[in-house]
XYZ file of C-alpha atoms in Angstrom:
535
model
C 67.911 -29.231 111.500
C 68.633 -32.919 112.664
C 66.439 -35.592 110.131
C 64.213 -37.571 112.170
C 66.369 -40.404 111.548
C 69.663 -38.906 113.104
C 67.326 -37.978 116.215
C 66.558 -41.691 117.318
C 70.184 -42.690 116.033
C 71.150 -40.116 119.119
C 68.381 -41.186 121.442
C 69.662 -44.980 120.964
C 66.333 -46.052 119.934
C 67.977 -46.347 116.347
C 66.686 -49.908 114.891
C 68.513 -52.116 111.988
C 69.200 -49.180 108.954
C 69.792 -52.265 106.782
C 66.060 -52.728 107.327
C 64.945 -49.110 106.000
C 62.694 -49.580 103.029
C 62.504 -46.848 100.342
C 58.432 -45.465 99.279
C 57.230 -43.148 96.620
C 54.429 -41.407 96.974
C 52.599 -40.861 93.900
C 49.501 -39.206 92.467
C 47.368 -36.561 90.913
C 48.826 -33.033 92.561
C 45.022 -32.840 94.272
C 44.706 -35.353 95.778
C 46.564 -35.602 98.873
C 49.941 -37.003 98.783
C 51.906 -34.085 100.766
C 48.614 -34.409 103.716
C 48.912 -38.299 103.655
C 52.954 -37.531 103.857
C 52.470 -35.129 106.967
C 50.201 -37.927 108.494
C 52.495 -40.346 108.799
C 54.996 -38.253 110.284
C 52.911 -36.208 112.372
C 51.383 -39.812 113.915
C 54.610 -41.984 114.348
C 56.184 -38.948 115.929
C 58.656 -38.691 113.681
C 58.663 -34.438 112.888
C 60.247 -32.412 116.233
C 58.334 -29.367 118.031
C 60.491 -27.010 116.142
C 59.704 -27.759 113.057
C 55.895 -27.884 113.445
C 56.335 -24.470 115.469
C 58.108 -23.191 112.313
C 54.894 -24.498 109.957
C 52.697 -23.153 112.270
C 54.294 -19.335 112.161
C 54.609 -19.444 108.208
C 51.030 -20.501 107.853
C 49.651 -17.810 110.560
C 52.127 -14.965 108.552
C 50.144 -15.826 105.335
C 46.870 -15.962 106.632
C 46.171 -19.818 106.149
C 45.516 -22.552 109.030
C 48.126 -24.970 109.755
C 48.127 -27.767 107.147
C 49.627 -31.270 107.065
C 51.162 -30.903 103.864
C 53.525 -28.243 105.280
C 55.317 -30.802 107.506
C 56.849 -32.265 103.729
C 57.694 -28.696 102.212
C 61.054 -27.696 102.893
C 61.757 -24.481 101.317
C 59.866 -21.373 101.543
C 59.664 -21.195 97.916
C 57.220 -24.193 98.023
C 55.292 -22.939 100.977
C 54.599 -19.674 99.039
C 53.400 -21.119 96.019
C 51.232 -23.763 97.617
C 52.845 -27.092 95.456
C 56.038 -29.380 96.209
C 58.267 -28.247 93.510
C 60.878 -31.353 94.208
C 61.870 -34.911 94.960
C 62.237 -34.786 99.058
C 63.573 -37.276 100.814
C 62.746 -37.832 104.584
C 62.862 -40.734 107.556
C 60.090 -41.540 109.351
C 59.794 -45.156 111.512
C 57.505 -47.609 112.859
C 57.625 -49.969 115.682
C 59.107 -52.291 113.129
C 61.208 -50.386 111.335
C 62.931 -47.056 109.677
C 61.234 -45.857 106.055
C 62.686 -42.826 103.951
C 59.562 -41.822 101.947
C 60.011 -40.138 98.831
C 57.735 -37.268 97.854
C 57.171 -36.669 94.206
C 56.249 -34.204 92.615
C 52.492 -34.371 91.263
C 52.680 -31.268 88.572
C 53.108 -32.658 84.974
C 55.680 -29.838 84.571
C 57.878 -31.636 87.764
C 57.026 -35.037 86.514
C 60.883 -35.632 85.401
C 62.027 -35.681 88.760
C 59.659 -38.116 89.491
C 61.457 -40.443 87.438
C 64.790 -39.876 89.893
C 62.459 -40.046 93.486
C 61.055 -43.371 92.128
C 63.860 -45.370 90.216
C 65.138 -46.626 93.497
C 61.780 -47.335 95.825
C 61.330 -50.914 97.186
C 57.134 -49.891 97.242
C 55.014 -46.979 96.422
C 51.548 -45.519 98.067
C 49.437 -44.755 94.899
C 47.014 -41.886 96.540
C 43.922 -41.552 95.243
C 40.850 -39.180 95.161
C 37.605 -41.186 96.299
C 35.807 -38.630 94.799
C 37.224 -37.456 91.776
C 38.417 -41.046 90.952
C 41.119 -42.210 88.671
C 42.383 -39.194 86.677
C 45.199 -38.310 83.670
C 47.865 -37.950 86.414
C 47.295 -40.659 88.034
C 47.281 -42.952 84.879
C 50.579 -41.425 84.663
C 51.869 -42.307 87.621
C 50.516 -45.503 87.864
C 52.148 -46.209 84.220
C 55.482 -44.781 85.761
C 55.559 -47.442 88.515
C 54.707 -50.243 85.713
C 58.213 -48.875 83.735
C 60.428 -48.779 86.915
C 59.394 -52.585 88.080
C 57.756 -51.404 91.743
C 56.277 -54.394 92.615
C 54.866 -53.553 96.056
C 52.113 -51.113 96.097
C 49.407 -49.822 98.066
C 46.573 -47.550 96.869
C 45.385 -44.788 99.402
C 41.867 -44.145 98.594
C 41.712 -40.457 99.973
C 39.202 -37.416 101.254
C 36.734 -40.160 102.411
C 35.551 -37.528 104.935
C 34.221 -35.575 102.270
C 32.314 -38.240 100.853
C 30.670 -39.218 104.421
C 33.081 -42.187 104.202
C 30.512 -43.922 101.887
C 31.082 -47.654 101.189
C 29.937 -47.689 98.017
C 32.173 -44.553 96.418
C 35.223 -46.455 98.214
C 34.304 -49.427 96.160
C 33.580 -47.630 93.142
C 37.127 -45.928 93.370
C 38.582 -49.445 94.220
C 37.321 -50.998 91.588
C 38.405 -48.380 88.730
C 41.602 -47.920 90.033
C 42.281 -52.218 89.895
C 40.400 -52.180 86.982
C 43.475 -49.340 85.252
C 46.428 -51.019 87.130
C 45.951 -54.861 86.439
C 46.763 -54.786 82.700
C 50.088 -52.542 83.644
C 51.160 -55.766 85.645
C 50.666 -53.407 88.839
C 48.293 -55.619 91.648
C 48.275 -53.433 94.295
C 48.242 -55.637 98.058
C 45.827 -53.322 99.420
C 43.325 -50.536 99.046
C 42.713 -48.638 101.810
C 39.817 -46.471 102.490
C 41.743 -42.931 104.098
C 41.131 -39.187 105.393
C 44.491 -38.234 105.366
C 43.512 -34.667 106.833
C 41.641 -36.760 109.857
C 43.810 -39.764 110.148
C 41.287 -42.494 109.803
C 43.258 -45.828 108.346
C 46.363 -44.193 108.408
C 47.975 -44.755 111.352
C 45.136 -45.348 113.444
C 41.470 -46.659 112.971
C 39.257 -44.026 113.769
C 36.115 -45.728 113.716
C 35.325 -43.807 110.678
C 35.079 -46.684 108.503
C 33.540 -49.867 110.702
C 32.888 -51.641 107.177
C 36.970 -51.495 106.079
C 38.580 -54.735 107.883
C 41.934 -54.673 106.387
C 44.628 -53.280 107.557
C 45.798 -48.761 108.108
C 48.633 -48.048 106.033
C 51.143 -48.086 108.392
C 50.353 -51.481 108.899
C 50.122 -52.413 105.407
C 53.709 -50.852 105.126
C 55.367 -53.050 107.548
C 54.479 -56.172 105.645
C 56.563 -55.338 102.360
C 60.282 -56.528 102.229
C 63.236 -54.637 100.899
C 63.436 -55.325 97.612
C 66.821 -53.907 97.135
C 68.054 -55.832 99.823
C 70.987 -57.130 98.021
C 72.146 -59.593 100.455
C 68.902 -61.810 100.483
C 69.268 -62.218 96.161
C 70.946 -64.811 94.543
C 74.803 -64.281 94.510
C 75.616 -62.071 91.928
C 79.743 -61.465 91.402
C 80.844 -59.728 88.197
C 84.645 -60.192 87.280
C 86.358 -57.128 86.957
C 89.644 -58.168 86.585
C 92.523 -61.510 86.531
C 95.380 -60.983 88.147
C 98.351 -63.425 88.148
C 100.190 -63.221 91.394
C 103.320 -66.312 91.674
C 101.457 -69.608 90.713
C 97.155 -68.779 91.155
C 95.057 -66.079 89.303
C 92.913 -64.063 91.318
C 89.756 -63.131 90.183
C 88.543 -59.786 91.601
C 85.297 -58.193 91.775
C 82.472 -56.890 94.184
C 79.509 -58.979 95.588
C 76.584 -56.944 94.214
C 74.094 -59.368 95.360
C 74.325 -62.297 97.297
C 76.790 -63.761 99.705
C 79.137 -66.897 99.074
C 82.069 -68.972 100.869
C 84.834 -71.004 100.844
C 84.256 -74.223 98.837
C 81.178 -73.179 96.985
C 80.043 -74.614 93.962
C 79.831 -71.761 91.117
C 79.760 -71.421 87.757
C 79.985 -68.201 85.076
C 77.756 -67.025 82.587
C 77.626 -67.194 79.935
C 80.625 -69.351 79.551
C 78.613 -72.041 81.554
C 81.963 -72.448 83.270
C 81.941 -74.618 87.008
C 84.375 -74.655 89.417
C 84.503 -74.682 93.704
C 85.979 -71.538 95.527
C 89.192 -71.993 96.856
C 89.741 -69.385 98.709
C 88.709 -65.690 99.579
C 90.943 -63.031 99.614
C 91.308 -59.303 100.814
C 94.208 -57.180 99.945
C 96.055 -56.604 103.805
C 94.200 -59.454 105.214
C 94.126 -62.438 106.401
C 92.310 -65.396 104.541
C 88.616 -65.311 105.174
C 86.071 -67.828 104.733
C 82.655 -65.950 103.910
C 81.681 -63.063 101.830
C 78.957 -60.577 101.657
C 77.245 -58.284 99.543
C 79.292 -54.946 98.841
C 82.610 -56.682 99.355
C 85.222 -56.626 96.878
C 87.321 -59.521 97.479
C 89.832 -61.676 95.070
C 88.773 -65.363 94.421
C 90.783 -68.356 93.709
C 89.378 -71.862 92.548
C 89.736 -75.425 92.598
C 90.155 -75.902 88.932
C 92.059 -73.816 86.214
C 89.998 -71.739 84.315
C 90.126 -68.817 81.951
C 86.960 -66.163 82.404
C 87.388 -62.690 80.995
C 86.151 -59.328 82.747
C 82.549 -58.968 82.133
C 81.204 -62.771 82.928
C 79.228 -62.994 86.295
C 80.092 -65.219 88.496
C 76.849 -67.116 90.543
C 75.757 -70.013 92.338
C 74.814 -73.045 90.022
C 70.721 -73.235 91.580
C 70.359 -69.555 90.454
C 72.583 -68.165 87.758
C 71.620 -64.891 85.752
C 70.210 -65.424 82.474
C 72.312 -65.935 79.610
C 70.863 -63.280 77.126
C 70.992 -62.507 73.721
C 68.644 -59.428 73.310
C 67.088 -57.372 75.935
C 63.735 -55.695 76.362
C 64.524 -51.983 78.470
C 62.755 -48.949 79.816
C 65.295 -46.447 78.287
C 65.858 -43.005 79.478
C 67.614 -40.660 77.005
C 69.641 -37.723 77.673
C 72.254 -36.812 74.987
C 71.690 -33.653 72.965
C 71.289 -35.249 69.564
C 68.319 -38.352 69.075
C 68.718 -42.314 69.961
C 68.147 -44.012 66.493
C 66.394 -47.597 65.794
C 68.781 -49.037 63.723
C 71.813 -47.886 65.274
C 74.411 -49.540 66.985
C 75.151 -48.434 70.416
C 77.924 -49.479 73.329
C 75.939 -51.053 76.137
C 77.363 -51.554 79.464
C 75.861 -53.901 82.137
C 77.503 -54.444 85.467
C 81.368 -55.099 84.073
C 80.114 -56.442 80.879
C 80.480 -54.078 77.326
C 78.732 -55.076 74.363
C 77.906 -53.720 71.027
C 73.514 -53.645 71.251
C 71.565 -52.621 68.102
C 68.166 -50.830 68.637
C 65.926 -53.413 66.479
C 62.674 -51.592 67.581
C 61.270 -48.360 69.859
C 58.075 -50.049 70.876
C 56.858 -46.800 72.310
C 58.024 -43.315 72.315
C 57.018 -41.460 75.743
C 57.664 -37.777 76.536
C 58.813 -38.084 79.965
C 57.490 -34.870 81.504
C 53.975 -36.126 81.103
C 54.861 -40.294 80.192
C 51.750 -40.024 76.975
C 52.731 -42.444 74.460
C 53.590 -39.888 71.799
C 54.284 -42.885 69.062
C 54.793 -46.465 68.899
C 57.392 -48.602 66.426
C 59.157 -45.083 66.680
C 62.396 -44.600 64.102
C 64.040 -42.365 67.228
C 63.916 -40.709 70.693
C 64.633 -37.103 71.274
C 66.790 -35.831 74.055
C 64.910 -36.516 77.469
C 62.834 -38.497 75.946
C 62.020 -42.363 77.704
C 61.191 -45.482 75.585
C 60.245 -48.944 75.250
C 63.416 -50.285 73.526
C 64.279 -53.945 71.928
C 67.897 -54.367 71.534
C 69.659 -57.395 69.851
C 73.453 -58.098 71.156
C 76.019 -59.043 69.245
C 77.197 -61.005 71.935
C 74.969 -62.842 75.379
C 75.961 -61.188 78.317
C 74.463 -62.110 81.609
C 71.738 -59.535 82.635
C 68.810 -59.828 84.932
C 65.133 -58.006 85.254
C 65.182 -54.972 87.453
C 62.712 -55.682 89.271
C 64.441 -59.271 89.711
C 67.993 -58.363 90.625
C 68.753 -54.308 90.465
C 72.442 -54.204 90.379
C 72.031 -56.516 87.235
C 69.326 -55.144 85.710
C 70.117 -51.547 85.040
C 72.725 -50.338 82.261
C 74.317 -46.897 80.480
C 74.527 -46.733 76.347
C 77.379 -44.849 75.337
C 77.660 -43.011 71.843
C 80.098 -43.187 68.881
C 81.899 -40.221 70.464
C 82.739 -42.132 74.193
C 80.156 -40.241 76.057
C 76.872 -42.016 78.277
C 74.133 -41.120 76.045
C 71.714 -42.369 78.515
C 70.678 -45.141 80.387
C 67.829 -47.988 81.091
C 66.320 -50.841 83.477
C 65.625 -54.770 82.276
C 62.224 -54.921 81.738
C 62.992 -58.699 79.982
C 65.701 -60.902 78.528
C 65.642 -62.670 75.816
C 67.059 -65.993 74.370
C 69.199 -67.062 71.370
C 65.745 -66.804 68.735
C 64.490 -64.149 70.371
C 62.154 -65.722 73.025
C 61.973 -64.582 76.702
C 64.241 -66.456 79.109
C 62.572 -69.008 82.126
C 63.961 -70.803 84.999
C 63.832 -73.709 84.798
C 63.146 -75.487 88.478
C 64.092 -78.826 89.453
C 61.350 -79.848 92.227
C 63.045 -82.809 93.522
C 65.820 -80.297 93.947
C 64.044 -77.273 95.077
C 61.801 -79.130 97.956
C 63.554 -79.570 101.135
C 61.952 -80.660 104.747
C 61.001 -78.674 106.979
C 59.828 -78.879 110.429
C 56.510 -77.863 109.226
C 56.371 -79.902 106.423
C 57.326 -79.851 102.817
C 58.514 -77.180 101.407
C 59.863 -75.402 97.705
C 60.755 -72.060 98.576
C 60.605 -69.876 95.151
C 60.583 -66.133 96.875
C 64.414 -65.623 94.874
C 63.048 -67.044 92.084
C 62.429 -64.694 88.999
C 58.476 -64.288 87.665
C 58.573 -66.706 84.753
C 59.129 -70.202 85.695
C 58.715 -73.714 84.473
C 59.076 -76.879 86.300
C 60.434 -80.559 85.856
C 58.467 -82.637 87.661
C 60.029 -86.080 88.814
C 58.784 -89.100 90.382
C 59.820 -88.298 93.629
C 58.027 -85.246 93.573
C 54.576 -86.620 92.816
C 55.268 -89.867 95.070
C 55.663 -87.710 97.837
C 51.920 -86.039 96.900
C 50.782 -89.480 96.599
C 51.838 -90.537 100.148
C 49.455 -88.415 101.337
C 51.748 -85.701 101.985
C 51.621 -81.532 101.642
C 54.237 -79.519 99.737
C 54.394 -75.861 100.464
C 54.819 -73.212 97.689
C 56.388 -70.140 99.078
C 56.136 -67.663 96.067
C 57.912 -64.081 95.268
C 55.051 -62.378 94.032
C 51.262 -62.857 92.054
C 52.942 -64.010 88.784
C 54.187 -67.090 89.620
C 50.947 -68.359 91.031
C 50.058 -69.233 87.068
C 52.923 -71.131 87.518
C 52.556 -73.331 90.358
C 48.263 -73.644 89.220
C 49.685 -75.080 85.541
C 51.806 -77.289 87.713
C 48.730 -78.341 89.701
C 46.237 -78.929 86.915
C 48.654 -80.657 84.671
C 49.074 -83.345 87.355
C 45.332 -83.503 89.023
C 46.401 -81.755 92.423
C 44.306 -79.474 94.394
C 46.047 -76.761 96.249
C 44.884 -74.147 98.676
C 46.032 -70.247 98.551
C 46.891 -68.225 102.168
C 48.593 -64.463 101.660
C 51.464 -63.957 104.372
C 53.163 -60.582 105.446
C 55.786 -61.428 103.004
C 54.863 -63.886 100.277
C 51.985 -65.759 98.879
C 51.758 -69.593 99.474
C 50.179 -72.280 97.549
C 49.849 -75.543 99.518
C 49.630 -78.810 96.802
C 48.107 -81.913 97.727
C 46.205 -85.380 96.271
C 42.471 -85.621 96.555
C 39.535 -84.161 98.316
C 39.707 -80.547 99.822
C 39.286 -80.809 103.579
C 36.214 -78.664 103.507
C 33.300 -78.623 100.734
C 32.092 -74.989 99.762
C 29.221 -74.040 101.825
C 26.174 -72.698 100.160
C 25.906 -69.011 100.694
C 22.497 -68.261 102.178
C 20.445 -65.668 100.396
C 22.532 -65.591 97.208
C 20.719 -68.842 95.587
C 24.552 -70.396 95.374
């Protein structure tokens, strides 16, 4: 039966795939995920006749009204036995765009496959019971999107309808489930008040909830970016290979991230090495001038220099850390245990390098993610960890949730086989210290027709700045300079940045980034007194 996404392909109402943003669903088996799943396709239109005819027939043959949830479970197996026994993957689309949302299993049992449905999401819909509040599961789950990086999150508070879509157990759910997340580094955008079975907030508002003024989910959905989006990170080109052909070398590789072009400035890491591009070039081809993510093109350059297989070649505003150790999320999967202590082969991207396990900061069991131990001496077979490895060499590598292509790795074993493999969580320096980028403002701010502006949304979390007489004459002028941040952690950032030099700022949430506005004195507008609250 066609996917919903091959039917508007063939309608020619297909939109942009390169804009189709990956979601896992995840939460407690109870409450709701498959219904909130069904939902969304049953209310963009996105599941045809014959399908819900088939749902229908199954359900009336086993004595049961038609359910929501049905729409997500495939295989008569899972309709039998009432629970969604694995990862499905399915299109659905907006007015804005196509999604492929990722159902995950909920049973502890199922949880491993989980850990495949979520590894590649851009955002996940935390679903939530209003009623029974945060439970075991979902503290699982929730941890699970904290060890995979998923930045962008929304939490579904769900079954409202049986609770009389009371304000105050909404906010009592809200505030537990904030409360669990914010000290896992997971800030959701939004919580949203949902009946999945009757629709209210999802799609539509059904009037249901006149005291929710945010926005339904679908809504909420269309303002997260693809994070995987390769070709809006910062250019990211391992070297595979040097090839001498007559009197140039050709350095060949793929774009993983990024895009460059003829007579770029680059340089490699971690040789530090600089150089322009000379030219671009593609085996049959003619000469081009511009590259883009997923290419693999040969590069020659101005100057002659000797880089090895396993550098990564970037542009000089935003290279890849140079990193001596690394902080991971390791998931383990040979038949005989991953040792602190031992000395594995770690490769990143093109890069191989020997990695001793220094510590196992925590020891999960993956089917159910409880920290069984902590400062562990191993990890069993399937078993996932919080590893510190020191390298014996620095390899550029970057956080997953930064740059995925560089921040994801296999360890192979003494014998030549992939013993398992892990995500960034953090890199870290020569003595051991995390790695920060350091930003040059009087570099960073350009003028726009708006204003000033220092645009840090491909900028990695931890930050510091050099501040330099330009910058601050420019706030003393009179003038307004625009922060455009990635995410919540930089705000510290840009605040230090603020206080340290006795600027006020002003904070405004977009669809797709936060933004701190820095200025010299007094705010435009005094804080009114709040009647009836003695403020």
């Amino acid at each position: 039966m066609p996917s919903a996404i091959s039917r508007y392909i063939q309608s020619g109402d297909a939109m942009n795939l390169s804009e189709t943003v990956k979601i896992v669903i995840v939460g407690h088996v109870d409450h709701g995920k498959s219904t909130l799943i069904g939902r969304l396709f049953y209310d963009t239109g996105s599941i045809p006749e014959v399908r819900i005819r088939e749902i229908e027939e199954t359900c009336a043959r086993q004595g049961r009204p038609f359910e929501l949830a049905y729409l997500m479970d495939a295989l008569e197996e899972e309709r039998d036995h009432n629970v969604t026994i694995d990862t499905c993957q399915t299109f659905f689309k907006t007015e804005k765009r196509p999604y492929v949302i990722i159902d995950a299993p909920g049973h502890v049992e199922f949880l491993k496959n989980m850990i495949t449905g979520a590894a590649s999401a851009d955002a996940a819909i935390l679903v939530l019971d209003g009623i029974e509040g945060v439970r075991e599961q979902t503290r699982r789950h929730a941890y699970l999107l904290s060890l995979l990086g998923i930045r962008q999150v929304i939490v579904a508070v769900n079954k409202l309808d049986m609770a009389g879509y009371d304000r105050r157990i909404f906010q009592e759910a809200e505030n537990a489930i904030r409360n669990f997340l914010n000290p896992l580094g997971v800030i959701p955008s939004e919580v949203i008040p949902i009946s999945a079975r009757d629709g209210e907030n999802v799609a539509d508002r059904l009037g249901k909830t006149p005291w929710y003024k945010g926005p339904t989910i679908i809504e909420a959905l269309d303002t997260f970016s693809r994070i995987h989006e390769e070709s809006r990170l910062p250019l990211r080109f391992p070297i595979q290979d040097v090839y001498k052909s007559e009197d140039k070398r050709i350095y060949v590789g793929r774009v993983e991230t990024g895009s460059l072009r003829v007579d770029d400035s680059v340089v490699f890491t971690p040789s530090g090495r600089e150089t322009r591009i000379k030219s671009i070039e593609v085996w049959g081809s003619p000469e081009q001038k511009t590259a883009d993510t997923g290419e693999c093109i040969g590069l020659t350059f101005t100057d002659e220099i000797f880089v090895e297989r396993g550098e990564v070649m970037s542009h000089p505003e935003s290279p890849p850390p140079s990193c001596h150790g690394l902080k991971a999320s390791v998931f383990w999967l040979a038949n005989h245990p991953f040792h602190r202590g031992k000395t594995y082969l770690l490769k990143l991207a093109t890069a191989e390098v020997e990695a001793t396990c220094v510590d196992i900061e925590e020891r999960l069991d993956s089917s159910t993610l409880n920290v069984t131990e902590r400062h562990a001496d191993l990890l069993e077979t399937t078993e996932t960890g919080r590893v510190v490895f020191s390298l014996k060499n620095p390899i550029p590598a970057d956080p997953y949730s930064e740059n995925a292509p560089l921040g994801r790795f296999v360890i192979e074993t003494a014998d030549g086989f992939i013993g398992g493999g892990g995500i960034v969580r953090e890199v870290t320096g020569e003595m051991g210290q995390a790695t920060t980028r350091l930003i040059h403002l009087d570099r960073k701010i350009t003028t726009e027709p708006d204003g000033n502006l220092v645009d840090l949304t491909r900028e990695p979390s931890s930050l510091e700045f050099t501040v330099t007489p330009y910058f601050l004459d420019t706030l003393v002028a009179g003038n307004r300079i625009l922060f455009k941040l990635r995410g919540p952690k930089q705000i510290e950032h840009v605040a230090r940045l603020a206080y340290q030099h006795h600027l006020n700022f002003t904070f405004s949430r977009e669809e797709d980034s936060i933004r701190l506005t820095l200025f010299r004195g007094e705010a435009e507008r005094p804080v009114e007194k709040l009647e009836g609250l003695g403020l």
